[in-house]
Amino acid sequence: MSIQNRRERERAEREQLIVTAARELAESEGWDAVTTRRLAAEIEYSQPVLYSHFKGKDAIMAAVAVQGFAEMATELRAARAAAQGVRESLAAVAEAYTSFGRRRPALYDAMFTHRVDLPFATQEAPEALWAAFGELLRAIEPIATGDDAPGILTETFWAGLHGMVTLMRSGRLPEEAHETRLALLVDHFATP
């Protein structure tokens, strides 16, 4: 292995270490606890090393979000592929989405509620964002009819799922009615 390849590998490993430490700290203490000083101490590198990889906390949070979208896409794809039938596929994707947001609150916040420097809904959006949206779209496309725009229909379904996750996490919707709400949303979309 060349020296250049080794350096690139070490740089990628350090970058991953920073992202992993930020995720773990955010999940245990919240995003307010994630600072470059704290991360430097956690990974035992100086702050200038962190800044050689990321411009600051916002850039770290954006990297965490991209990882989150890749993980979400994988979970949504697995749920959709395991389901039989259009309604079942939509229900499986809806459950996987809401479960993801409820299990990983800090990651979900980096992806959807905190302002991060990531382009959404443009060609410049990272592949992982398109992959996650694409899984929602593939669950919605079979129910789109006539003049329905599958993209807009998907965005509306996604908004409903996001609202459920956000409102349950904040205590504004009771957890015990989650399955009923999810079934209502899926039935609304799956009924021609």
Short mmCIF file of C-alpha atoms in Angstrom, two decimals:
data_model
loop_
_atom_site.label_atom_id
_atom_site.label_comp_id
_atom_site.label_asym_id
_atom_site.label_seq_id
_atom_site.Cartn_x
_atom_site.Cartn_y
_atom_site.Cartn_z
CA MET A 1 0.00 0.00 0.00
CA SER A 2 1.32 3.40 -0.91
CA ILE A 3 1.88 6.13 1.64
CA GLN A 4 -0.84 8.19 -0.05
CA ASN A 5 -3.37 5.34 0.22
CA ARG A 6 -2.50 4.81 3.87
CA ARG A 7 -2.95 8.53 4.61
CA GLU A 8 -6.30 8.59 2.84
CA ARG A 9 -7.44 5.51 4.77
CA GLU A 10 -6.30 7.03 8.09
CA ARG A 11 -8.07 10.29 7.25
CA ALA A 12 -11.30 8.43 6.45
CA GLU A 13 -10.98 6.46 9.71
CA ARG A 14 -10.50 9.69 11.72
CA GLU A 15 -13.48 11.26 9.99
CA GLN A 16 -15.62 8.22 10.81
CA LEU A 17 -14.38 8.34 14.42
CA ILE A 18 -15.51 11.97 14.69
CA VAL A 19 -18.95 11.21 13.21
CA THR A 20 -19.42 8.16 15.44
CA ALA A 21 -18.40 10.08 18.56
CA ALA A 22 -20.80 12.92 17.66
CA ARG A 23 -23.66 10.47 17.15
CA GLU A 24 -23.01 8.66 20.41
CA LEU A 25 -22.70 11.88 22.37
CA ALA A 26 -25.86 13.32 20.80
CA GLU A 27 -27.82 10.13 21.54
CA SER A 28 -26.70 10.07 25.16
CA GLU A 29 -26.73 13.80 26.01
CA GLY A 30 -28.37 15.64 23.11
CA TRP A 31 -26.95 17.81 20.34
CA ASP A 32 -26.26 20.72 22.70
CA ALA A 33 -23.56 18.57 24.32
CA VAL A 34 -21.80 18.07 20.98
CA THR A 35 -19.09 20.68 20.67
CA THR A 36 -15.77 20.52 18.84
CA ARG A 37 -13.98 20.82 22.18
CA ARG A 38 -15.94 17.93 23.65
CA LEU A 39 -15.50 15.79 20.53
CA ALA A 40 -11.76 16.46 20.50
CA ALA A 41 -11.56 15.24 24.08
CA GLU A 42 -13.73 12.20 23.31
CA ILE A 43 -11.63 11.01 20.38
CA GLU A 44 -8.31 12.21 21.84
CA TYR A 45 -7.37 14.48 18.95
CA SER A 46 -6.88 18.24 18.98
CA GLN A 47 -9.57 20.64 17.81
CA PRO A 48 -7.46 21.61 14.77
CA VAL A 49 -7.60 17.95 13.68
CA LEU A 50 -11.41 18.09 13.83
CA TYR A 51 -11.38 21.31 11.84
CA SER A 52 -9.14 19.68 9.23
CA HIS A 53 -12.05 17.28 8.58
CA PHE A 54 -15.11 19.45 9.23
CA LYS A 55 -15.78 23.21 9.25
CA GLY A 56 -17.56 22.89 12.58
CA LYS A 57 -20.42 21.26 14.43
CA ASP A 58 -22.92 21.91 11.63
CA ALA A 59 -20.75 20.06 9.13
CA ILE A 60 -20.36 17.16 11.56
CA MET A 61 -24.13 17.08 12.06
CA ALA A 62 -24.61 17.04 8.27
CA ALA A 63 -22.26 14.04 8.00
CA VAL A 64 -24.25 12.30 10.74
CA ALA A 65 -27.46 13.07 8.87
CA VAL A 66 -26.14 11.58 5.62
CA GLN A 67 -25.24 8.39 7.48
CA GLY A 68 -28.71 8.38 8.99
CA PHE A 69 -30.36 8.65 5.58
CA ALA A 70 -28.30 5.71 4.31
CA GLU A 71 -29.36 3.63 7.32
CA MET A 72 -32.99 4.67 6.94
CA ALA A 73 -32.94 3.74 3.25
CA THR A 74 -31.66 0.28 4.15
CA GLU A 75 -34.37 -0.22 6.78
CA LEU A 76 -37.15 1.05 4.50
CA ARG A 77 -35.92 -1.13 1.63
CA ALA A 78 -35.88 -4.23 3.84
CA ALA A 79 -39.38 -3.50 5.16
CA ARG A 80 -40.77 -2.92 1.68
CA ALA A 81 -39.12 -6.02 0.24
CA ALA A 82 -40.40 -8.26 3.03
CA ALA A 83 -44.03 -7.21 2.56
CA GLN A 84 -46.52 -8.85 0.21
CA GLY A 85 -49.03 -6.58 -1.49
CA VAL A 86 -49.38 -2.84 -2.00
CA ARG A 87 -51.08 -1.96 1.28
CA GLU A 88 -48.79 -4.26 3.26
CA SER A 89 -45.73 -2.70 1.66
CA LEU A 90 -46.95 0.80 2.48
CA ALA A 91 -47.73 -0.25 6.06
CA ALA A 92 -44.33 -1.90 6.48
CA VAL A 93 -42.52 1.19 5.21
CA ALA A 94 -44.61 3.45 7.45
CA GLU A 95 -43.84 1.32 10.49
CA ALA A 96 -40.13 1.15 9.64
CA TYR A 97 -39.99 4.93 9.21
CA THR A 98 -41.73 5.76 12.48
CA SER A 99 -39.77 3.10 14.34
CA PHE A 100 -36.51 4.55 13.03
CA GLY A 101 -37.41 8.04 14.25
CA ARG A 102 -38.52 6.82 17.65
CA ARG A 103 -35.48 4.55 18.21
CA ARG A 104 -32.88 7.11 17.15
CA PRO A 105 -34.09 10.53 18.26
CA ALA A 106 -30.79 12.45 17.99
CA LEU A 107 -30.04 10.94 14.60
CA TYR A 108 -33.56 11.74 13.42
CA ASP A 109 -33.14 15.32 14.66
CA ALA A 110 -29.91 15.71 12.67
CA MET A 111 -31.71 14.40 9.60
CA PHE A 112 -34.98 16.33 9.87
CA THR A 113 -35.32 18.92 12.60
CA HIS A 114 -31.96 20.68 13.00
CA ARG A 115 -30.79 23.03 10.32
CA VAL A 116 -27.94 21.35 8.46
CA ASP A 117 -26.10 22.40 5.34
CA LEU A 118 -27.51 19.72 3.06
CA PRO A 119 -29.47 20.34 -0.11
CA PHE A 120 -32.86 18.61 -0.09
CA ALA A 121 -35.05 17.91 -3.12
CA THR A 122 -32.41 19.04 -5.61
CA GLN A 123 -30.01 17.20 -7.88
CA GLU A 124 -27.21 18.26 -5.51
CA ALA A 125 -28.71 16.28 -2.61
CA PRO A 126 -26.45 13.46 -1.44
CA GLU A 127 -27.29 10.00 -2.79
CA ALA A 128 -28.30 8.76 0.67
CA LEU A 129 -31.09 11.36 0.85
CA TRP A 130 -32.40 10.29 -2.54
CA ALA A 131 -32.17 6.63 -1.52
CA ALA A 132 -34.33 7.14 1.57
CA PHE A 133 -36.89 9.23 -0.33
CA GLY A 134 -36.80 6.67 -3.14
CA GLU A 135 -37.88 3.91 -0.79
CA LEU A 136 -40.89 5.95 0.29
CA LEU A 137 -41.60 6.72 -3.37
CA ARG A 138 -41.46 3.02 -4.36
CA ALA A 139 -44.04 2.22 -1.68
CA ILE A 140 -46.32 5.04 -2.89
CA GLU A 141 -46.00 4.61 -6.69
CA PRO A 142 -48.32 1.57 -6.93
CA ILE A 143 -51.17 3.55 -5.37
CA ALA A 144 -50.75 6.65 -7.54
CA THR A 145 -53.60 6.93 -10.04
CA GLY A 146 -54.65 9.24 -12.82
CA ASP A 147 -53.40 12.76 -12.24
CA ASP A 148 -51.57 11.90 -9.00
CA ALA A 149 -48.00 13.11 -8.98
CA PRO A 150 -46.13 10.28 -7.22
CA GLY A 151 -43.48 12.68 -5.87
CA ILE A 152 -46.06 15.01 -4.30
CA LEU A 153 -48.04 12.05 -2.96
CA THR A 154 -44.83 10.69 -1.42
CA GLU A 155 -43.98 14.05 0.15
CA THR A 156 -47.45 14.19 1.68
CA PHE A 157 -47.19 10.65 3.06
CA TRP A 158 -43.72 11.45 4.40
CA ALA A 159 -45.05 14.62 6.06
CA GLY A 160 -47.71 12.55 7.83
CA LEU A 161 -45.11 10.07 9.09
CA HIS A 162 -42.78 12.86 10.18
CA GLY A 163 -45.60 14.60 12.00
CA MET A 164 -46.44 11.43 13.91
CA VAL A 165 -42.84 10.87 14.94
CA THR A 166 -42.33 14.47 15.99
CA LEU A 167 -45.61 14.79 17.88
CA MET A 168 -45.17 11.48 19.72
CA ARG A 169 -41.59 12.27 20.69
CA SER A 170 -42.65 15.63 22.10
CA GLY A 171 -45.47 14.02 24.09
CA ARG A 172 -48.21 15.78 22.13
CA LEU A 173 -49.64 12.50 20.78
CA PRO A 174 -50.04 9.51 23.09
CA GLU A 175 -47.89 6.50 22.20
CA GLU A 176 -50.69 4.00 22.80
CA ALA A 177 -52.64 5.23 19.76
CA HIS A 178 -49.66 5.03 17.39
CA GLU A 179 -50.71 1.86 15.58
CA THR A 180 -54.25 3.18 15.09
CA ARG A 181 -52.95 6.47 13.63
CA LEU A 182 -50.51 4.62 11.41
CA ALA A 183 -53.26 2.32 10.09
CA LEU A 184 -55.49 5.34 9.37
CA LEU A 185 -52.72 7.05 7.41
CA VAL A 186 -51.89 3.92 5.42
CA ASP A 187 -55.57 3.16 4.73
CA HIS A 188 -56.12 6.73 3.55
CA PHE A 189 -53.28 6.45 1.05
CA ALA A 190 -53.86 2.81 0.04
CA THR A 191 -57.59 3.20 -0.64
CA PRO A 192 -58.27 4.07 -4.29
#
